[in-house]
PDB file of C-alpha atoms in Angstrom:
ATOM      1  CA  UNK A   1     -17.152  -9.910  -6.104  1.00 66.00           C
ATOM      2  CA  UNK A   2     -14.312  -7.829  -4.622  1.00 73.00           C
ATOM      3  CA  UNK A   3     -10.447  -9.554  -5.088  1.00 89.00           C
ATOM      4  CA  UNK A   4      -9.604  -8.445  -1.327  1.00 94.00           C
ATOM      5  CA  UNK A   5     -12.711  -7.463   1.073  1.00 96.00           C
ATOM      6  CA  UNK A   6     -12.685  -6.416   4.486  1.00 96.00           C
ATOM      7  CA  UNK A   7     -15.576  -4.597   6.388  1.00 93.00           C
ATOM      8  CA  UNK A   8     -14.849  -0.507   6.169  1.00 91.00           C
ATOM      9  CA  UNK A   9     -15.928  -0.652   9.908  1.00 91.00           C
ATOM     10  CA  UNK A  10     -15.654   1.596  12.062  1.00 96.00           C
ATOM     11  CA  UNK A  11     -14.654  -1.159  14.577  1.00 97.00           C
ATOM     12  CA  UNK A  12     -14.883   0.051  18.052  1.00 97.00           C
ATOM     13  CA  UNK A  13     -12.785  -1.398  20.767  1.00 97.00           C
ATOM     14  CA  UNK A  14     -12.357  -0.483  24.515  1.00 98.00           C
ATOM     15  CA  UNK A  15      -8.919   0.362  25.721  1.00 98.00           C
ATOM     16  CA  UNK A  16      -7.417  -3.207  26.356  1.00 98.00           C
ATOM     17  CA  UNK A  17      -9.681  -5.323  24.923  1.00 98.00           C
ATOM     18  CA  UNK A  18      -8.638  -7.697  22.027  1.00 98.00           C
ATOM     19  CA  UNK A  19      -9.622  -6.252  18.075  1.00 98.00           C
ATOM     20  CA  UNK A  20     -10.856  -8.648  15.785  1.00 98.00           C
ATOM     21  CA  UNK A  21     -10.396  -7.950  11.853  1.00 98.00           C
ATOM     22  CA  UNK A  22     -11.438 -10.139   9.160  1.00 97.00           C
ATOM     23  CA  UNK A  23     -10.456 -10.332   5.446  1.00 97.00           C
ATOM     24  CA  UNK A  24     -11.537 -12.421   2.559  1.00 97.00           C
ATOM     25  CA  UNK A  25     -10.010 -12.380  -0.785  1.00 95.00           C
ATOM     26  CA  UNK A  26     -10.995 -14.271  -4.440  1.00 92.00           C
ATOM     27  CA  UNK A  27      -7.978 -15.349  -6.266  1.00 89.00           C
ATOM     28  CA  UNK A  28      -7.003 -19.385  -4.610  1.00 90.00           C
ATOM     29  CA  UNK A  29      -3.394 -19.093  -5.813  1.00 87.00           C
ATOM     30  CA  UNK A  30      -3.094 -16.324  -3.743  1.00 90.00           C
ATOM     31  CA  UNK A  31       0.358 -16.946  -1.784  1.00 89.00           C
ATOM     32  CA  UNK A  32       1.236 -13.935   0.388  1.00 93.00           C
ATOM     33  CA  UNK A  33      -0.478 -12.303   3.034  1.00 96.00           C
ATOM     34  CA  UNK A  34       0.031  -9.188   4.433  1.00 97.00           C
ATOM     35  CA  UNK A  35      -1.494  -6.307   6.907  1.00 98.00           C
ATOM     36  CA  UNK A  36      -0.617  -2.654   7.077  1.00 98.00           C
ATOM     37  CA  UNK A  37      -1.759  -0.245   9.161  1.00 98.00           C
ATOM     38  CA  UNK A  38      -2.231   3.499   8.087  1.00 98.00           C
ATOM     39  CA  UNK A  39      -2.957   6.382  10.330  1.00 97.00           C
ATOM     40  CA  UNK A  40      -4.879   9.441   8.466  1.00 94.00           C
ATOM     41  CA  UNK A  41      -2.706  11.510   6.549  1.00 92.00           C
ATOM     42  CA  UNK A  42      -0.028   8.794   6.450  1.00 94.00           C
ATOM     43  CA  UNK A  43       1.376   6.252   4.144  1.00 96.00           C
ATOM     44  CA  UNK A  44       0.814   2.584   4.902  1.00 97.00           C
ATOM     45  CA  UNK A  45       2.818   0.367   7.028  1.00 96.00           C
ATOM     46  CA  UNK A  46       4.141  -3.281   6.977  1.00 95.00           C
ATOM     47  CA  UNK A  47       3.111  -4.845  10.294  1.00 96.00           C
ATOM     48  CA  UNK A  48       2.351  -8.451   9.225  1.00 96.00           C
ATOM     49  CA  UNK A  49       3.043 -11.010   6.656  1.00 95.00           C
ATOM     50  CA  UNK A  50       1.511 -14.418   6.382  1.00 96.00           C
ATOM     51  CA  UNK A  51       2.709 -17.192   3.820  1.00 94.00           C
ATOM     52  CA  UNK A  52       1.409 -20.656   5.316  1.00 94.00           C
ATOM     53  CA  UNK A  53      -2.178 -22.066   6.827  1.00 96.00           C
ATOM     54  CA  UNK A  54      -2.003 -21.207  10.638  1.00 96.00           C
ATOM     55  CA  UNK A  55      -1.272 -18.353  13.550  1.00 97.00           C
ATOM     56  CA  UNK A  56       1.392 -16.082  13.893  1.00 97.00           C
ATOM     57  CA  UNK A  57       2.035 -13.929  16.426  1.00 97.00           C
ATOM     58  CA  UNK A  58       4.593 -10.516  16.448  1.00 96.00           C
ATOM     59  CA  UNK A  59       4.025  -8.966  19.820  1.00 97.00           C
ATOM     60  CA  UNK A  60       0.265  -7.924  20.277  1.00 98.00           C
ATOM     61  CA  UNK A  61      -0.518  -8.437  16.493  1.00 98.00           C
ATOM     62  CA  UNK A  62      -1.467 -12.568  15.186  1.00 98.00           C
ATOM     63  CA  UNK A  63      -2.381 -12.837  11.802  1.00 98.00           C
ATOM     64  CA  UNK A  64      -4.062 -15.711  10.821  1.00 98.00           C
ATOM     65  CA  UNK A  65      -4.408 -17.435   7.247  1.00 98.00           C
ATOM     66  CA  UNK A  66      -6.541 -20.599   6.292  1.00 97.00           C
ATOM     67  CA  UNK A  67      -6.106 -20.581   2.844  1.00 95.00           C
ATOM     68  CA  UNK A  68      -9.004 -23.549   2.003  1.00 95.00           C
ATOM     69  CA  UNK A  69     -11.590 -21.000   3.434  1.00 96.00           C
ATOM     70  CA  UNK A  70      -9.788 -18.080   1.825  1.00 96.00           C
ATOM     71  CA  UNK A  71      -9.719 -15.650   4.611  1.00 96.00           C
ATOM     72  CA  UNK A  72      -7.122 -13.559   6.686  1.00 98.00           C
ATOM     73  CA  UNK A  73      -7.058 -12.405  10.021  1.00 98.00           C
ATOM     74  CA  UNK A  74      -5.732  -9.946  11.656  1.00 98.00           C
ATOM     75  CA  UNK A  75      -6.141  -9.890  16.234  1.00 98.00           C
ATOM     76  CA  UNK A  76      -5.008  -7.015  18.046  1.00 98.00           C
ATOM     77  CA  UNK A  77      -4.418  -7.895  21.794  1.00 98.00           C
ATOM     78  CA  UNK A  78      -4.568  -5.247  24.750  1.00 98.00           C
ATOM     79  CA  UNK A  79      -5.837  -2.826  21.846  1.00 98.00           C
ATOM     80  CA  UNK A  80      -4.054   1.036  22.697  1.00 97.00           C
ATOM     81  CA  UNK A  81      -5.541   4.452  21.761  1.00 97.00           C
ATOM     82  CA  UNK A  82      -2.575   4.479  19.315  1.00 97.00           C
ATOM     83  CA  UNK A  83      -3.840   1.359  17.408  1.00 98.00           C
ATOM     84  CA  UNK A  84      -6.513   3.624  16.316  1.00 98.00           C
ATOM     85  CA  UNK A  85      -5.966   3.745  11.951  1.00 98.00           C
ATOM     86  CA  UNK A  86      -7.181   1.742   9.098  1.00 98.00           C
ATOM     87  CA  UNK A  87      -6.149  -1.750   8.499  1.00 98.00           C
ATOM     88  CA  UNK A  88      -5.212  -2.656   4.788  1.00 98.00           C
ATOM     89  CA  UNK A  89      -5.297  -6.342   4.252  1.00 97.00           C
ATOM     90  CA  UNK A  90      -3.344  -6.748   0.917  1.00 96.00           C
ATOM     91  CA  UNK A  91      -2.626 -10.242  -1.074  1.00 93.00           C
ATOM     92  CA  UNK A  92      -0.399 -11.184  -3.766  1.00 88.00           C
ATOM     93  CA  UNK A  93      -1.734 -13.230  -6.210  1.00 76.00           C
ATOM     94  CA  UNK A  94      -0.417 -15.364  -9.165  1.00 69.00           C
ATOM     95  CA  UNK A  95      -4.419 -14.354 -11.193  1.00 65.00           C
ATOM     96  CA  UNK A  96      -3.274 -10.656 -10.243  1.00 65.00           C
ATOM     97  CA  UNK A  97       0.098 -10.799 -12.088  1.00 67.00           C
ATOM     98  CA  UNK A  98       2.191 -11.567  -8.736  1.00 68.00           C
ATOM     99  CA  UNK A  99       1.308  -7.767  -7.576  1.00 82.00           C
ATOM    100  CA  UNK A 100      -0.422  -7.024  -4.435  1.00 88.00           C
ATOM    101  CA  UNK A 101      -4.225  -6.491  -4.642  1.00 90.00           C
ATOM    102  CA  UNK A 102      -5.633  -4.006  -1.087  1.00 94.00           C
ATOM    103  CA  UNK A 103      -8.464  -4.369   0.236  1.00 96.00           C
ATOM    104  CA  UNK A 104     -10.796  -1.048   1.281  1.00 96.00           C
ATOM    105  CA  UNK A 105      -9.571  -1.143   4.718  1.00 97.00           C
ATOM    106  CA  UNK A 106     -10.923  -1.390   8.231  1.00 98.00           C
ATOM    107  CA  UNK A 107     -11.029   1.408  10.237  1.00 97.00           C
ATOM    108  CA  UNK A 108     -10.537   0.616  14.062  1.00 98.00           C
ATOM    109  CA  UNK A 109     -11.045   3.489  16.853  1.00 98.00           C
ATOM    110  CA  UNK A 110      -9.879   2.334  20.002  1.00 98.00           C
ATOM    111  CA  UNK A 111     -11.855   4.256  23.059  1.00 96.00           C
ATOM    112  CA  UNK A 112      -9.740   4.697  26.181  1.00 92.00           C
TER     113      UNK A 112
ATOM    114  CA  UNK B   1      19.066   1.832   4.659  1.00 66.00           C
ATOM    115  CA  UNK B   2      15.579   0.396   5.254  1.00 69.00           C
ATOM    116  CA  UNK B   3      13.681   3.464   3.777  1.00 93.00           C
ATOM    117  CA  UNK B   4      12.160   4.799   0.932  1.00 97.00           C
ATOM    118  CA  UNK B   5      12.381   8.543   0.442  1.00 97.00           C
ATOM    119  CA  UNK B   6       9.756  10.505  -1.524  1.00 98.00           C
ATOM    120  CA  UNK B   7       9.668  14.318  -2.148  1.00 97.00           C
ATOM    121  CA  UNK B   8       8.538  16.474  -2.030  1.00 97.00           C
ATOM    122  CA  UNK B   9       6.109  15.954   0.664  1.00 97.00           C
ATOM    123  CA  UNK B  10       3.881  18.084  -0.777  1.00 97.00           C
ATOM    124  CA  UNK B  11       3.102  19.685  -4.155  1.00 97.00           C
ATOM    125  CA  UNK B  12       0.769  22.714  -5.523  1.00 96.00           C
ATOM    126  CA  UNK B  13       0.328  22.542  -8.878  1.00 94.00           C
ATOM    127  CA  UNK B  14      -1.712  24.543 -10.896  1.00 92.00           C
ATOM    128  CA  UNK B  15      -3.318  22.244 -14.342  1.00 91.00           C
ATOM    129  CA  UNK B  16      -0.567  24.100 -17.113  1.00 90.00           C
ATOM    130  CA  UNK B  17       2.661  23.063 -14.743  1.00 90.00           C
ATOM    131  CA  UNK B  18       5.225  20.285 -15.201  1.00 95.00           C
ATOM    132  CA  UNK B  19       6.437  18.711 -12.202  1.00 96.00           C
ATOM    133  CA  UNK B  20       7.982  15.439 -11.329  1.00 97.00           C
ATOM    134  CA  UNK B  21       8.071  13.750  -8.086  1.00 98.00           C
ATOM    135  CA  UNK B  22      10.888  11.786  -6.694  1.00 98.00           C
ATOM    136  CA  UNK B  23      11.402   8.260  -5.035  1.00 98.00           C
ATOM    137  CA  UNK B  24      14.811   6.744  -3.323  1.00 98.00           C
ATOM    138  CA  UNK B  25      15.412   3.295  -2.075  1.00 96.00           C
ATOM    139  CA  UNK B  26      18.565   2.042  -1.048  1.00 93.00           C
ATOM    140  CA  UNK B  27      17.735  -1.415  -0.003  1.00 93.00           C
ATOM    141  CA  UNK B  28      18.702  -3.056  -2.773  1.00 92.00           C
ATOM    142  CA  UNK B  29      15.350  -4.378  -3.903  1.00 93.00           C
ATOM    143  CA  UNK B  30      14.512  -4.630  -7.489  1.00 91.00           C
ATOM    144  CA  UNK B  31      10.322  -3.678  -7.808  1.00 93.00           C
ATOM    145  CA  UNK B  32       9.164  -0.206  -7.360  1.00 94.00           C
ATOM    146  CA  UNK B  33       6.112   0.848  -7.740  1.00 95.00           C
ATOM    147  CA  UNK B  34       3.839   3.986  -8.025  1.00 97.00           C
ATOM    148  CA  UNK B  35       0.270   3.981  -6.517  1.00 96.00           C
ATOM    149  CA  UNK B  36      -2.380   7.035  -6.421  1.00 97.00           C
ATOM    150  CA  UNK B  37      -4.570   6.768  -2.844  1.00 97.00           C
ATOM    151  CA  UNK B  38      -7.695   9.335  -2.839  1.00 96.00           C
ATOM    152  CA  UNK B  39      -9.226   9.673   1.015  1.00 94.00           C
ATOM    153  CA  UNK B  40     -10.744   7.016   2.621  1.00 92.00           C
ATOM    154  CA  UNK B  41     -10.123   4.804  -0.094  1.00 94.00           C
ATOM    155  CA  UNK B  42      -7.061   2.158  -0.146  1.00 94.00           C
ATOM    156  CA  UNK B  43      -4.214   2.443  -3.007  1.00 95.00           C
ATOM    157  CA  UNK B  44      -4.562   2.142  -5.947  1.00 94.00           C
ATOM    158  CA  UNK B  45      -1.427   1.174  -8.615  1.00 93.00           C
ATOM    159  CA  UNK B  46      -0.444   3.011 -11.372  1.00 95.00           C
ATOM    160  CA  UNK B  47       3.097   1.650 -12.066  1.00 95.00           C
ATOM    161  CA  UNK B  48       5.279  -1.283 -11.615  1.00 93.00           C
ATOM    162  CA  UNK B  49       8.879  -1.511 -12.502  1.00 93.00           C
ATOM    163  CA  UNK B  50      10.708  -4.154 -12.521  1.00 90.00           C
ATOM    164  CA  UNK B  51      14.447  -4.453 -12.769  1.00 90.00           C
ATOM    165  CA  UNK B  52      14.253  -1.049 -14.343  1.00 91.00           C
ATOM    166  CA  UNK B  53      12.067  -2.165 -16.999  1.00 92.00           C
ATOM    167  CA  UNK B  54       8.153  -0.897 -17.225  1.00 91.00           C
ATOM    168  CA  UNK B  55       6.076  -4.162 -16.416  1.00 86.00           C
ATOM    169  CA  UNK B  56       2.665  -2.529 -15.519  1.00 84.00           C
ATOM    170  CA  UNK B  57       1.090   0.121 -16.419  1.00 85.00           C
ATOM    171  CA  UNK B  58      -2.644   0.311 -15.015  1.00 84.00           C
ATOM    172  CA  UNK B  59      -4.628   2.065 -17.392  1.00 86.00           C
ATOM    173  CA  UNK B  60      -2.832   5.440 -16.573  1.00 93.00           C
ATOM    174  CA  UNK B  61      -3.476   8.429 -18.711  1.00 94.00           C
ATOM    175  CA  UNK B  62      -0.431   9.974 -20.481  1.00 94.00           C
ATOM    176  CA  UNK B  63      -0.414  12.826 -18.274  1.00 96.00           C
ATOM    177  CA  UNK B  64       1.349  10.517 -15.488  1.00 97.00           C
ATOM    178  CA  UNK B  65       5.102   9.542 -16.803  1.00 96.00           C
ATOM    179  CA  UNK B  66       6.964   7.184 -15.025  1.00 97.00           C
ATOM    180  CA  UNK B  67      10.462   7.091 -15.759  1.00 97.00           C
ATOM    181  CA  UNK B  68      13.248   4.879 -13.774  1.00 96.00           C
ATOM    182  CA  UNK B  69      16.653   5.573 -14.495  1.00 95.00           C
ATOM    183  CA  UNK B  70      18.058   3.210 -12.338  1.00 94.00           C
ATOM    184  CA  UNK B  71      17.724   0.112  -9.491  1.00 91.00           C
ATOM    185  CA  UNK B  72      17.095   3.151  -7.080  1.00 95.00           C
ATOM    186  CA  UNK B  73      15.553   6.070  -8.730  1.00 97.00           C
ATOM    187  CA  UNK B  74      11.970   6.136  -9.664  1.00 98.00           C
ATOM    188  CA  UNK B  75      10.125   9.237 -11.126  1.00 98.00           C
ATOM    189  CA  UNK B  76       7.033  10.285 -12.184  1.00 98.00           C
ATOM    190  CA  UNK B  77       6.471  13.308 -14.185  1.00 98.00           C
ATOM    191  CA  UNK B  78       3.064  15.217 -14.357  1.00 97.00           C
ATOM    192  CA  UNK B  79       1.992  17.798 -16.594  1.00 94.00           C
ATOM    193  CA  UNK B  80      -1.829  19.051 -17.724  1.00 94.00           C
ATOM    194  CA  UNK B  81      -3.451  17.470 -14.623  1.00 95.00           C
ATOM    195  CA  UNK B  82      -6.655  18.273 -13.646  1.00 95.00           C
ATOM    196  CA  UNK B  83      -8.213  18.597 -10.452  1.00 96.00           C
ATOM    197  CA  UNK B  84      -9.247  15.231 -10.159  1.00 96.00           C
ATOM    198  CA  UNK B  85      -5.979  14.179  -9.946  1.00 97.00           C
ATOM    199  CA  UNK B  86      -5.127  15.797  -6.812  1.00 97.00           C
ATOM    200  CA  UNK B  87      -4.438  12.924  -4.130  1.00 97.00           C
ATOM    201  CA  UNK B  88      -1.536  11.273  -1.725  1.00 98.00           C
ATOM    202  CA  UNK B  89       0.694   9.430  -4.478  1.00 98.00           C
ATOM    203  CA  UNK B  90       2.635   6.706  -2.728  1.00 97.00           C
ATOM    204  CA  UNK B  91       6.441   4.802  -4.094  1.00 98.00           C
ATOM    205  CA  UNK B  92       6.783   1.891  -2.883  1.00 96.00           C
ATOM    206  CA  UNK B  93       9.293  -1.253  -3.235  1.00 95.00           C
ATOM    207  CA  UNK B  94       9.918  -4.374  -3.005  1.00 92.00           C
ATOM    208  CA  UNK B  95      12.337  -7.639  -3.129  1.00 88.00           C
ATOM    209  CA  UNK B  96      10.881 -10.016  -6.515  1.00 74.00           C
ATOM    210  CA  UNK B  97       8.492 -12.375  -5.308  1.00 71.00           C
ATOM    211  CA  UNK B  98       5.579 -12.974  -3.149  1.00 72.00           C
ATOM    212  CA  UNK B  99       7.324 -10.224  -0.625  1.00 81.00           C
ATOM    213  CA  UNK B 100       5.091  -7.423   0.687  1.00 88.00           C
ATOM    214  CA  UNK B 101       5.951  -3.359  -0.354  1.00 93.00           C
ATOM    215  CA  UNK B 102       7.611  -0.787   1.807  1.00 95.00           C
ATOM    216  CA  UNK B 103       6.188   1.989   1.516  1.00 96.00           C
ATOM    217  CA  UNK B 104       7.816   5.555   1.008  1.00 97.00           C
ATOM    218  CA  UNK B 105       5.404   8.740   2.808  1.00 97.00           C
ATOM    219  CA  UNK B 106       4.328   9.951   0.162  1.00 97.00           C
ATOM    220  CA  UNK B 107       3.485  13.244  -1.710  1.00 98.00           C
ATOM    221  CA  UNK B 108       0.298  15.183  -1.134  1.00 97.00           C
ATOM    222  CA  UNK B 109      -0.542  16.516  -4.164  1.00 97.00           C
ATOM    223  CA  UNK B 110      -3.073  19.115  -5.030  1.00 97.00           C
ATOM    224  CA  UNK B 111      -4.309  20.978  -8.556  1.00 96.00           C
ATOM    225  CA  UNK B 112      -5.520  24.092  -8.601  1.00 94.00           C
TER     226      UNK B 112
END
């Protein structure tokens, strides 16, 4: 079993519509949560960080952590053609030495 | 200063050559890092330093150097690569703690 995994996708999501990405990781004493989004050719970038069970929102972007079940969530609302990249869920774990594990990414196409 | 600064952006090498590529952060934080990301495939680390101090090293071979000669500095010196090793190498930083990495935009690097 994978320490981070997300499905490689593509996820395809009409213009406006809400996208939906899911991530599951191993280590339980996993304590931070984050997203980044990378567009091809780039370097990733911070867009969410998640620390306690629960929802939270920064503009169109809620993450979502429920740390019993050991998943992360990522929704993007009113999904734009320029939301179109790969989604890195990444976790920092105590097992992994306190440094942040990635999963392989979801990539999300957005069709206007 | 909420950036970090890598460059070149891009780097030819052929397998005999020396180079070193260069990483700048100004924020104060006390973690850098050094990860190698091969397309369609999420990053992967190399390096972690750590108030200056080497505090993971992933396997690496010797051909990859990292050297930091101070809280904002970070290097890594290449020489005898092989083709393989061409890829986007990523710095990235960090407060200590469960805090997630910015990310610099990397170096494209290819070995001919």
């Amino acid at each position: 079993q994978k320490e981070v995994e997300q499905n490689s996708g593509p996820l395809s999501v009409p213009e406006g519509a809400i996208a939906s990405l899911n991530c599951t990781y191993s280590d339980r004493g996993s304590q931070s949560f984050f997203w980044y989004r990378q567009y091809s050719g780039k370097s990733p970038e911070l867009i969410m960080s998640i620390y306690s069970n629960g929802d939270k929102e920064d503009g169109r972007f809620t993450a979502q952590l429920n740390k019993a079940s050991q998943y992360v969530s990522l929704l993007i609302r009113d999904s734009q053609p320029s939301d179109s990249a790969t989604y890195l869920c990444a976790v920092n774990g105590v097992a992994a030495g306190n440094k942040l594990t990635f999963g392989g990414g979801t990539r999300v196409l957005v069709k206007p | 200063d909420t950036e970090v600064t890598q460059t070149p952006k891009h780097l030819v090498m052929g397998m005999t050559n020396k180079k070193s590529l260069k990483c700048e952060q100004h924020m104060g934080h006390r973690a850098m890092y050094w990860y190698k990301q091969k397309a369609k495939k999420p990053p992967e680390l190399m390096f972690v330093y750590s108030y200056e101090k080497l505090s993971i090293n992933e396997s690496v071979p010797s051909r990859f150097s990292p050297e930091c000669p101070n809280s904002s500095h970070l290097f890594l010196h290449l020489h005898t690569l092989q083709p393989e090793d061409s890829a986007l190498y990523l710095c990235a930083s960090s407060q200590e703690g469960q805090y997630g990495y910015t990310f610099g935009s990397g170096t494209r690097l290819t070995v001919v």
